[in-house]
Amino acid sequence: MKAQLDNISVAAAQEIASASDKASLETVRIKYLGKKGALTAILRGMGALTPEERPVIGAYANTVRANIEAFLEEKGASLASEELKNALVKEKLDVTMPAKVKTVGKLHPITQVENRMKEIFVGLGFDIVEGPEVESAYNNFDALNAPADHPSRDFQDTFYINDTTLLRTQTSPVQIRAMKTMTPPIRIISPGRVYRCDEVDATHSPMFHQLEGLVIDKNITLGDLKGLLELWAKEMFGSDTKTRFRPHNFPFTEPSAEVDVSCFVCGGKGCRLCKGEGWIELLGAGLVHPNVLKAGGIDPEVYSGLAFGMGIERVVMTSYGIDDMRHLYENDIRFLGQF
Ligand code: DAH
């Protein structure tokens, strides 16, 4: 029995020495000292010993147990300090490392200006509706009173998909869609992308953004149009802003006007932004042509309407003094981050 205890002592010492972590050390402890462990098994067999042998073997077994416990403790401590050392090396903090700069994204200036416009018009009771970018030639031209020989219908100006389908050249076709699906009074704006066969340069792009506006009700007059756009301009560019209506010609409005706002840099005196004019041309507008009302299913004898449309890039560029449209599409963060 003594020899058995010696074997246990040696084997346990070896296994403890080679344990590489706390878990394997615990396995060794259970194997030798646990309830079903090797040492416990021997102590159970002590009943078979003579009364003289019992205290001797008992004392010996206690020594073996104490030794194993001491080994376990020693090994446990050394494993713990090793683990700590490893952790310290692995989790070392270099307090001189530069901090990570968290950058927060921003909305594109076109989106910012579009959002501001929407906010103003929604505040005036307008609904926002959207139309498709792939549009019928009928909605984009015919229903908008643009005759078959109108220059804008030319292949050189318009991206046609086939004879009857095209990439809309303006947001105005949404007027037709709105009139056909809504009943007056109608008060809508419609922002979105439009396409034209233009070479890219400082002031042109084959894709750009417009915002269309349409109001249909009884007794809508030129006075409503002027009042509405003047209010919008003051909200958009400041309360000192003035507006100027110049006669113009669009197929879908009668009368038609181009609308200028007083230069928000010089206030009208003339500067670099307004090229000495004091005014900046910003939008097209007019009273909806009776033919357009009819195409939208609305009786021009009962209702009248006002409409306007503007290029969002143009508003962005004049608002921020950007002289080259290409900056808006190149998506250079150093440029876009300034707005
Ligand atoms: N669709 C015109 C364009 O692309 C802009 C425009 C002018 C829209 C007058 C209108 C309007 O609704 O009444 O140049």
mmCIF file of C-alpha atoms and ligand atoms in Angstrom:
data_model
loop_
_atom_site.group_PDB
_atom_site.id
_atom_site.type_symbol
_atom_site.label_atom_id
_atom_site.label_comp_id
_atom_site.label_asym_id
_atom_site.label_seq_id
_atom_site.Cartn_x
_atom_site.Cartn_y
_atom_site.Cartn_z
ATOM 1 C CA MET A 1 0.000 0.000 0.000
ATOM 2 C CA LYS A 2 2.937 2.228 0.798
ATOM 3 C CA ALA A 3 4.384 1.477 -2.651
ATOM 4 C CA GLN A 4 1.030 2.385 -4.203
ATOM 5 C CA LEU A 5 1.099 5.702 -2.348
ATOM 6 C CA ASP A 6 4.644 6.337 -3.594
ATOM 7 C CA ASN A 7 3.528 5.677 -7.178
ATOM 8 C CA ILE A 8 0.661 8.112 -6.770
ATOM 9 C CA SER A 9 2.989 10.711 -5.314
ATOM 10 C CA VAL A 10 5.428 10.438 -8.230
ATOM 11 C CA ALA A 11 2.796 10.321 -10.943
ATOM 12 C CA ALA A 12 0.895 13.280 -9.483
ATOM 13 C CA ALA A 13 4.069 15.342 -9.201
ATOM 14 C CA GLN A 14 4.876 14.661 -12.859
ATOM 15 C CA GLU A 15 1.413 15.493 -14.096
ATOM 16 C CA ILE A 16 1.287 18.668 -12.036
ATOM 17 C CA ALA A 17 4.616 19.788 -13.419
ATOM 18 C CA SER A 18 3.482 19.327 -17.002
ATOM 19 C CA ALA A 19 0.037 21.003 -16.596
ATOM 20 C CA SER A 20 0.018 23.960 -18.953
ATOM 21 C CA ASP A 21 -3.018 25.841 -17.657
ATOM 22 C CA LYS A 22 -5.465 26.126 -14.769
ATOM 23 C CA ALA A 23 -7.984 23.778 -16.346
ATOM 24 C CA SER A 24 -5.528 20.905 -16.825
ATOM 25 C CA LEU A 25 -4.219 21.475 -13.282
ATOM 26 C CA GLU A 26 -7.754 21.120 -11.946
ATOM 27 C CA THR A 27 -8.130 17.863 -13.897
ATOM 28 C CA VAL A 28 -5.027 16.520 -12.177
ATOM 29 C CA ARG A 29 -6.362 17.584 -8.760
ATOM 30 C CA ILE A 30 -9.626 15.748 -9.330
ATOM 31 C CA LYS A 31 -7.817 12.699 -10.667
ATOM 32 C CA TYR A 32 -5.785 12.280 -7.433
ATOM 33 C CA LEU A 33 -7.580 14.126 -4.627
ATOM 34 C CA GLY A 34 -11.192 14.164 -5.830
ATOM 35 C CA LYS A 35 -13.961 12.050 -4.277
ATOM 36 C CA LYS A 36 -13.322 9.320 -6.819
ATOM 37 C CA GLY A 37 -9.616 10.130 -6.949
ATOM 38 C CA ALA A 38 -6.692 7.691 -6.691
ATOM 39 C CA LEU A 39 -5.674 8.697 -3.175
ATOM 40 C CA THR A 40 -9.219 8.549 -1.883
ATOM 41 C CA ALA A 41 -9.553 5.034 -3.303
ATOM 42 C CA ILE A 42 -6.506 3.866 -1.337
ATOM 43 C CA LEU A 43 -7.734 5.416 1.905
ATOM 44 C CA ARG A 44 -11.014 3.536 1.432
ATOM 45 C CA GLY A 45 -9.064 0.285 1.333
ATOM 46 C CA MET A 46 -7.516 0.941 4.752
ATOM 47 C CA GLY A 47 -10.241 -1.078 6.435
ATOM 48 C CA ALA A 48 -8.436 -4.223 5.396
ATOM 49 C CA LEU A 49 -5.271 -3.262 7.295
ATOM 50 C CA THR A 50 -4.322 -4.452 10.754
ATOM 51 C CA PRO A 51 -4.795 -2.016 13.646
ATOM 52 C CA GLU A 52 -1.008 -1.582 13.818
ATOM 53 C CA GLU A 53 -0.583 -0.820 10.128
ATOM 54 C CA ARG A 54 -3.518 1.594 9.966
ATOM 55 C CA PRO A 55 -2.002 4.678 11.729
ATOM 56 C CA VAL A 56 1.305 4.246 9.899
ATOM 57 C CA ILE A 57 -0.276 4.070 6.458
ATOM 58 C CA GLY A 58 -2.760 6.782 7.490
ATOM 59 C CA ALA A 59 0.029 9.170 8.416
ATOM 60 C CA TYR A 60 1.897 8.315 5.219
ATOM 61 C CA ALA A 61 -1.180 8.920 3.110
ATOM 62 C CA ASN A 62 -1.680 12.308 4.797
ATOM 63 C CA THR A 63 1.868 13.300 3.948
ATOM 64 C CA VAL A 64 1.369 12.269 0.325
ATOM 65 C CA ARG A 65 -1.873 14.289 0.195
ATOM 66 C CA ALA A 66 -0.137 17.316 1.779
ATOM 67 C CA ASN A 67 2.701 17.066 -0.748
ATOM 68 C CA ILE A 68 0.339 16.868 -3.697
ATOM 69 C CA GLU A 69 -1.614 19.818 -2.340
ATOM 70 C CA ALA A 70 1.593 21.809 -1.942
ATOM 71 C CA PHE A 71 2.631 20.975 -5.531
ATOM 72 C CA LEU A 72 -0.781 21.974 -6.800
ATOM 73 C CA GLU A 73 -0.654 25.261 -4.973
ATOM 74 C CA GLU A 74 2.825 26.073 -6.149
ATOM 75 C CA LYS A 75 1.999 25.197 -9.756
ATOM 76 C CA GLY A 76 -1.271 27.128 -9.547
ATOM 77 C CA ALA A 77 0.566 30.235 -8.392
ATOM 78 C CA SER A 78 3.174 29.983 -11.119
ATOM 79 C CA LEU A 79 0.500 29.444 -13.793
ATOM 80 C CA ALA A 80 -1.393 32.491 -12.512
ATOM 81 C CA SER A 81 1.641 34.717 -12.621
ATOM 82 C CA GLU A 82 2.458 33.467 -16.113
ATOM 83 C CA GLU A 83 -1.068 34.222 -17.263
ATOM 84 C CA LEU A 84 -0.826 37.704 -15.799
ATOM 85 C CA LYS A 85 2.488 38.273 -17.527
ATOM 86 C CA ASN A 86 1.054 37.166 -20.882
ATOM 87 C CA ALA A 87 -1.991 39.343 -20.419
ATOM 88 C CA LEU A 88 0.169 42.352 -19.619
ATOM 89 C CA VAL A 89 2.219 41.832 -22.752
ATOM 90 C CA LYS A 90 -0.812 41.221 -24.936
ATOM 91 C CA GLU A 91 -2.941 44.045 -23.585
ATOM 92 C CA LYS A 92 -0.175 46.588 -23.393
ATOM 93 C CA LEU A 93 -1.503 50.114 -23.847
ATOM 94 C CA ASP A 94 0.619 52.524 -25.804
ATOM 95 C CA VAL A 95 -0.524 55.828 -24.347
ATOM 96 C CA THR A 96 1.479 57.725 -26.976
ATOM 97 C CA MET A 97 -0.553 56.251 -29.864
ATOM 98 C CA PRO A 98 -2.561 58.905 -31.717
ATOM 99 C CA ALA A 99 -6.266 58.768 -30.891
ATOM 100 C CA LYS A 100 -8.697 57.438 -33.477
ATOM 101 C CA VAL A 101 -10.551 60.396 -34.928
ATOM 102 C CA LYS A 102 -14.219 59.560 -35.358
ATOM 103 C CA THR A 103 -15.601 61.239 -38.448
ATOM 104 C CA VAL A 104 -19.303 61.796 -38.744
ATOM 105 C CA GLY A 105 -20.880 61.699 -42.205
ATOM 106 C CA LYS A 106 -22.676 64.674 -43.663
ATOM 107 C CA LEU A 107 -25.449 65.154 -46.136
ATOM 108 C CA HIS A 108 -24.393 66.119 -49.644
ATOM 109 C CA PRO A 109 -24.921 69.862 -50.283
ATOM 110 C CA ILE A 110 -27.493 69.001 -52.971
ATOM 111 C CA THR A 111 -29.441 66.956 -50.408
ATOM 112 C CA GLN A 112 -29.106 69.727 -47.817
ATOM 113 C CA VAL A 113 -30.519 72.359 -50.171
ATOM 114 C CA GLU A 114 -33.241 70.006 -51.397
ATOM 115 C CA ASN A 115 -34.233 69.256 -47.793
ATOM 116 C CA ARG A 116 -34.389 72.959 -46.951
ATOM 117 C CA MET A 117 -36.636 73.613 -49.966
ATOM 118 C CA LYS A 118 -38.905 70.726 -49.029
ATOM 119 C CA GLU A 119 -39.109 72.052 -45.480
ATOM 120 C CA ILE A 120 -40.242 75.476 -46.676
ATOM 121 C CA PHE A 121 -42.872 74.163 -49.081
ATOM 122 C CA VAL A 122 -44.154 71.506 -46.674
ATOM 123 C CA GLY A 123 -44.526 74.344 -44.160
ATOM 124 C CA LEU A 124 -46.751 76.073 -46.724
ATOM 125 C CA GLY A 125 -48.987 73.006 -46.994
ATOM 126 C CA PHE A 126 -47.420 71.337 -50.041
ATOM 127 C CA ASP A 127 -47.242 67.558 -50.434
ATOM 128 C CA ILE A 128 -44.111 65.920 -51.812
ATOM 129 C CA VAL A 129 -44.708 63.542 -54.710
ATOM 130 C CA GLU A 130 -42.202 61.723 -56.856
ATOM 131 C CA GLY A 131 -42.302 60.627 -60.449
ATOM 132 C CA PRO A 132 -40.248 58.089 -62.426
ATOM 133 C CA GLU A 133 -36.991 59.006 -64.143
ATOM 134 C CA VAL A 134 -37.888 56.737 -67.046
ATOM 135 C CA GLU A 135 -40.917 58.555 -68.432
ATOM 136 C CA SER A 136 -43.157 58.482 -71.454
ATOM 137 C CA ALA A 137 -42.444 61.009 -74.201
ATOM 138 C CA TYR A 138 -46.136 61.814 -73.883
ATOM 139 C CA ASN A 139 -45.876 62.973 -70.234
ATOM 140 C CA ASN A 140 -42.531 64.662 -70.762
ATOM 141 C CA PHE A 141 -43.536 66.580 -73.913
ATOM 142 C CA ASP A 142 -46.990 66.118 -75.512
ATOM 143 C CA ALA A 143 -49.087 66.459 -72.377
ATOM 144 C CA LEU A 144 -46.978 69.485 -71.454
ATOM 145 C CA ASN A 145 -48.022 71.199 -74.664
ATOM 146 C CA ALA A 146 -44.594 70.853 -76.310
ATOM 147 C CA PRO A 147 -45.356 70.514 -80.017
ATOM 148 C CA ALA A 148 -43.800 67.735 -82.082
ATOM 149 C CA ASP A 149 -41.253 70.133 -83.570
ATOM 150 C CA HIS A 150 -40.204 71.656 -80.233
ATOM 151 C CA PRO A 151 -36.384 71.879 -80.115
ATOM 152 C CA SER A 152 -36.144 70.201 -76.685
ATOM 153 C CA ARG A 153 -37.556 67.011 -78.231
ATOM 154 C CA ASP A 154 -34.515 66.673 -80.447
ATOM 155 C CA PHE A 155 -32.388 63.517 -80.111
ATOM 156 C CA GLN A 156 -29.460 65.778 -79.456
ATOM 157 C CA ASP A 157 -31.074 67.074 -76.290
ATOM 158 C CA THR A 158 -32.947 64.057 -74.977
ATOM 159 C CA PHE A 159 -31.916 60.529 -74.024
ATOM 160 C CA TYR A 160 -34.529 58.377 -75.742
ATOM 161 C CA ILE A 161 -34.938 54.748 -74.699
ATOM 162 C CA ASN A 162 -37.222 54.075 -77.669
ATOM 163 C CA ASP A 163 -39.692 56.126 -79.741
ATOM 164 C CA THR A 164 -42.100 56.562 -76.864
ATOM 165 C CA THR A 165 -39.939 56.297 -73.760
ATOM 166 C CA LEU A 166 -37.151 58.535 -72.503
ATOM 167 C CA LEU A 167 -35.176 59.710 -69.483
ATOM 168 C CA ARG A 168 -37.207 62.697 -68.333
ATOM 169 C CA THR A 169 -35.577 65.995 -69.271
ATOM 170 C CA GLN A 170 -37.463 67.868 -66.552
ATOM 171 C CA THR A 171 -39.565 67.200 -63.455
ATOM 172 C CA SER A 172 -42.580 68.835 -65.153
ATOM 173 C CA PRO A 173 -44.146 65.471 -66.246
ATOM 174 C CA VAL A 174 -44.930 64.912 -62.558
ATOM 175 C CA GLN A 175 -47.491 67.729 -63.019
ATOM 176 C CA ILE A 176 -49.442 65.485 -65.399
ATOM 177 C CA ARG A 177 -49.198 62.469 -63.080
ATOM 178 C CA ALA A 178 -50.346 64.568 -60.100
ATOM 179 C CA MET A 179 -53.304 66.081 -61.970
ATOM 180 C CA LYS A 180 -54.419 62.645 -63.137
ATOM 181 C CA THR A 181 -54.276 61.041 -59.695
ATOM 182 C CA MET A 182 -55.290 63.862 -57.350
ATOM 183 C CA THR A 183 -58.347 66.066 -57.143
ATOM 184 C CA PRO A 184 -58.020 69.845 -56.683
ATOM 185 C CA PRO A 185 -57.049 71.671 -54.623
ATOM 186 C CA ILE A 186 -53.602 70.288 -55.506
ATOM 187 C CA ARG A 187 -50.470 71.626 -53.857
ATOM 188 C CA ILE A 188 -47.367 69.583 -54.620
ATOM 189 C CA ILE A 189 -43.638 69.819 -55.060
ATOM 190 C CA SER A 190 -41.591 67.151 -56.776
ATOM 191 C CA PRO A 191 -37.820 66.983 -56.484
ATOM 192 C CA GLY A 192 -35.776 64.543 -58.531
ATOM 193 C CA ARG A 193 -33.169 63.704 -61.120
ATOM 194 C CA VAL A 194 -33.461 64.782 -64.747
ATOM 195 C CA TYR A 195 -31.322 63.954 -67.792
ATOM 196 C CA ARG A 196 -30.143 65.782 -70.880
ATOM 197 C CA CYS A 197 -27.567 65.023 -73.584
ATOM 198 C CA ASP A 198 -25.072 67.595 -72.350
ATOM 199 C CA GLU A 199 -21.288 67.407 -72.254
ATOM 200 C CA VAL A 200 -19.877 67.719 -68.755
ATOM 201 C CA ASP A 201 -18.443 71.158 -68.096
ATOM 202 C CA ALA A 202 -18.448 73.771 -65.338
ATOM 203 C CA THR A 203 -22.165 74.465 -65.726
ATOM 204 C CA HIS A 204 -23.540 71.306 -67.410
ATOM 205 C CA SER A 205 -24.038 67.685 -66.499
ATOM 206 C CA PRO A 206 -26.037 64.950 -68.285
ATOM 207 C CA MET A 207 -27.809 64.343 -64.959
ATOM 208 C CA PHE A 208 -28.911 67.025 -62.557
ATOM 209 C CA HIS A 209 -31.693 67.769 -60.103
ATOM 210 C CA GLN A 210 -34.818 69.855 -60.361
ATOM 211 C CA LEU A 211 -37.633 70.777 -58.049
ATOM 212 C CA GLU A 212 -41.058 71.193 -59.591
ATOM 213 C CA GLY A 213 -44.007 72.922 -57.989
ATOM 214 C CA LEU A 214 -47.701 72.838 -58.913
ATOM 215 C CA VAL A 215 -50.782 74.421 -57.397
ATOM 216 C CA ILE A 216 -54.259 73.827 -58.865
ATOM 217 C CA ASP A 217 -57.365 75.395 -57.409
ATOM 218 C CA LYS A 218 -60.173 77.773 -58.297
ATOM 219 C CA ASN A 219 -59.025 81.340 -59.013
ATOM 220 C CA ILE A 220 -55.269 80.800 -58.917
ATOM 221 C CA THR A 221 -53.670 83.960 -60.318
ATOM 222 C CA LEU A 222 -50.298 85.409 -61.209
ATOM 223 C CA GLY A 223 -50.514 87.221 -57.860
ATOM 224 C CA ASP A 224 -50.510 83.839 -56.064
ATOM 225 C CA LEU A 225 -47.462 82.763 -58.065
ATOM 226 C CA LYS A 226 -45.552 85.968 -57.296
ATOM 227 C CA GLY A 227 -46.490 85.918 -53.611
ATOM 228 C CA LEU A 228 -45.564 82.247 -53.226
ATOM 229 C CA LEU A 229 -42.153 82.542 -54.879
ATOM 230 C CA GLU A 230 -41.339 85.773 -53.058
ATOM 231 C CA LEU A 231 -42.124 84.093 -49.749
ATOM 232 C CA TRP A 232 -40.012 81.091 -50.707
ATOM 233 C CA ALA A 233 -37.052 83.280 -51.725
ATOM 234 C CA LYS A 234 -37.132 85.214 -48.443
ATOM 235 C CA GLU A 235 -37.224 81.953 -46.446
ATOM 236 C CA MET A 236 -34.461 80.437 -48.547
ATOM 237 C CA PHE A 237 -32.041 83.335 -48.880
ATOM 238 C CA GLY A 238 -32.996 85.835 -46.152
ATOM 239 C CA SER A 239 -35.781 88.313 -45.474
ATOM 240 C CA ASP A 240 -34.164 91.120 -47.521
ATOM 241 C CA THR A 241 -34.340 89.061 -50.711
ATOM 242 C CA LYS A 242 -36.332 90.553 -53.582
ATOM 243 C CA THR A 243 -37.712 88.747 -56.626
ATOM 244 C CA ARG A 244 -38.049 89.893 -60.207
ATOM 245 C CA PHE A 245 -40.274 88.355 -62.881
ATOM 246 C CA ARG A 246 -39.167 88.638 -66.508
ATOM 247 C CA PRO A 247 -41.494 87.576 -69.337
ATOM 248 C CA HIS A 248 -40.423 84.322 -70.929
ATOM 249 C CA ASN A 249 -41.861 81.452 -72.918
ATOM 250 C CA PHE A 250 -42.478 77.868 -71.825
ATOM 251 C CA PRO A 251 -44.890 75.624 -73.706
ATOM 252 C CA PHE A 252 -46.637 74.484 -70.512
ATOM 253 C CA THR A 253 -47.383 77.882 -68.972
ATOM 254 C CA GLU A 254 -49.184 81.008 -70.132
ATOM 255 C CA PRO A 255 -48.075 83.581 -69.183
ATOM 256 C CA SER A 256 -44.546 82.390 -68.422
ATOM 257 C CA ALA A 257 -41.762 84.066 -66.525
ATOM 258 C CA GLU A 258 -38.179 83.646 -65.535
ATOM 259 C CA VAL A 259 -37.683 84.559 -61.933
ATOM 260 C CA ASP A 260 -34.576 86.250 -60.543
ATOM 261 C CA VAL A 261 -33.718 86.818 -56.903
ATOM 262 C CA SER A 262 -31.685 89.769 -55.679
ATOM 263 C CA CYS A 263 -28.052 88.741 -55.177
ATOM 264 C CA PHE A 264 -27.642 87.492 -51.614
ATOM 265 C CA VAL A 265 -23.956 88.424 -51.581
ATOM 266 C CA CYS A 266 -24.137 92.093 -52.620
ATOM 267 C CA GLY A 267 -27.841 92.659 -52.006
ATOM 268 C CA GLY A 268 -28.324 93.955 -55.553
ATOM 269 C CA LYS A 269 -25.396 96.356 -55.951
ATOM 270 C CA GLY A 270 -23.528 94.020 -58.273
ATOM 271 C CA CYS A 271 -20.647 91.669 -57.437
ATOM 272 C CA ARG A 272 -18.671 88.700 -58.709
ATOM 273 C CA LEU A 273 -21.403 86.153 -57.856
ATOM 274 C CA CYS A 274 -24.129 87.989 -59.808
ATOM 275 C CA LYS A 275 -21.623 89.136 -62.451
ATOM 276 C CA GLY A 276 -22.405 92.751 -61.711
ATOM 277 C CA GLU A 277 -26.116 92.254 -62.394
ATOM 278 C CA GLY A 278 -27.429 92.454 -58.852
ATOM 279 C CA TRP A 279 -29.819 89.606 -59.766
ATOM 280 C CA ILE A 280 -29.478 85.845 -60.032
ATOM 281 C CA GLU A 281 -31.691 83.884 -62.415
ATOM 282 C CA LEU A 282 -33.088 80.939 -60.477
ATOM 283 C CA LEU A 283 -36.308 79.507 -61.854
ATOM 284 C CA GLY A 284 -38.969 79.208 -64.483
ATOM 285 C CA ALA A 285 -42.608 79.675 -63.637
ATOM 286 C CA GLY A 286 -46.029 80.579 -64.964
ATOM 287 C CA LEU A 287 -49.726 79.874 -64.951
ATOM 288 C CA VAL A 288 -50.530 76.364 -66.128
ATOM 289 C CA HIS A 289 -51.543 76.360 -69.822
ATOM 290 C CA PRO A 290 -55.194 75.313 -70.384
ATOM 291 C CA ASN A 291 -53.982 72.514 -72.686
ATOM 292 C CA VAL A 292 -51.892 71.089 -69.843
ATOM 293 C CA LEU A 293 -54.848 71.208 -67.460
ATOM 294 C CA LYS A 294 -56.929 69.350 -70.060
ATOM 295 C CA ALA A 295 -54.197 66.721 -70.531
ATOM 296 C CA GLY A 296 -54.265 66.233 -66.753
ATOM 297 C CA GLY A 297 -58.041 65.749 -66.800
ATOM 298 C CA ILE A 298 -58.818 69.090 -65.177
ATOM 299 C CA ASP A 299 -61.425 71.505 -66.522
ATOM 300 C CA PRO A 300 -59.700 74.827 -67.338
ATOM 301 C CA GLU A 301 -63.084 76.573 -67.164
ATOM 302 C CA VAL A 302 -63.307 75.701 -63.467
ATOM 303 C CA TYR A 303 -59.732 75.529 -62.291
ATOM 304 C CA SER A 304 -56.501 77.390 -62.899
ATOM 305 C CA GLY A 305 -53.008 76.639 -61.723
ATOM 306 C CA LEU A 306 -49.507 77.898 -61.165
ATOM 307 C CA ALA A 307 -46.288 75.999 -61.747
ATOM 308 C CA PHE A 308 -42.616 76.531 -61.251
ATOM 309 C CA GLY A 309 -39.417 74.596 -61.734
ATOM 310 C CA MET A 310 -35.844 75.161 -60.754
ATOM 311 C CA GLY A 311 -32.461 73.505 -60.957
ATOM 312 C CA ILE A 312 -31.284 72.467 -57.501
ATOM 313 C CA GLU A 313 -27.598 72.539 -58.504
ATOM 314 C CA ARG A 314 -28.029 76.138 -59.527
ATOM 315 C CA VAL A 315 -29.384 77.042 -56.088
ATOM 316 C CA VAL A 316 -26.576 75.099 -54.401
ATOM 317 C CA MET A 317 -23.884 76.729 -56.538
ATOM 318 C CA THR A 318 -25.117 80.269 -56.081
ATOM 319 C CA SER A 319 -25.825 79.771 -52.363
ATOM 320 C CA TYR A 320 -22.306 78.554 -51.661
ATOM 321 C CA GLY A 321 -20.418 80.398 -54.403
ATOM 322 C CA ILE A 322 -19.353 77.162 -56.159
ATOM 323 C CA ASP A 323 -18.158 77.983 -59.663
ATOM 324 C CA ASP A 324 -17.775 74.477 -61.097
ATOM 325 C CA MET A 325 -20.632 71.960 -61.076
ATOM 326 C CA ARG A 326 -18.220 69.040 -61.387
ATOM 327 C CA HIS A 327 -17.184 69.522 -57.739
ATOM 328 C CA LEU A 328 -20.677 68.395 -56.756
ATOM 329 C CA TYR A 329 -20.320 64.986 -58.419
ATOM 330 C CA GLU A 330 -16.682 64.105 -57.829
ATOM 331 C CA ASN A 331 -17.421 63.278 -54.189
ATOM 332 C CA ASP A 332 -14.120 64.496 -52.829
ATOM 333 C CA ILE A 333 -14.655 64.421 -49.064
ATOM 334 C CA ARG A 334 -12.337 67.425 -48.627
ATOM 335 C CA PHE A 335 -14.757 69.432 -50.759
ATOM 336 C CA LEU A 336 -18.046 67.981 -49.507
ATOM 337 C CA GLY A 337 -16.939 68.253 -45.864
ATOM 338 C CA GLN A 338 -17.106 72.043 -46.088
ATOM 339 C CA PHE A 339 -20.896 72.229 -46.271
HETATM 340 N N1 DAH B 1 -39.305 72.489 -66.902
HETATM 341 C C1 DAH B 1 -38.587 73.744 -67.055
HETATM 342 C C2 DAH B 1 -37.144 73.445 -67.425
HETATM 343 O O1 DAH B 1 -36.709 72.352 -67.296
HETATM 344 C C3 DAH B 1 -38.634 74.553 -65.815
HETATM 345 C C4 DAH B 1 -40.009 75.093 -65.584
HETATM 346 C C5 DAH B 1 -40.378 76.304 -66.096
HETATM 347 C C6 DAH B 1 -40.927 74.360 -64.847
HETATM 348 C C7 DAH B 1 -41.628 76.844 -65.894
HETATM 349 C C8 DAH B 1 -42.213 74.873 -64.649
HETATM 350 C C9 DAH B 1 -42.535 76.119 -65.177
HETATM 351 O O2 DAH B 1 -43.129 74.214 -63.934
HETATM 352 O O3 DAH B 1 -43.784 76.628 -64.929
HETATM 353 O O4 DAH B 1 -36.461 74.355 -67.839
#
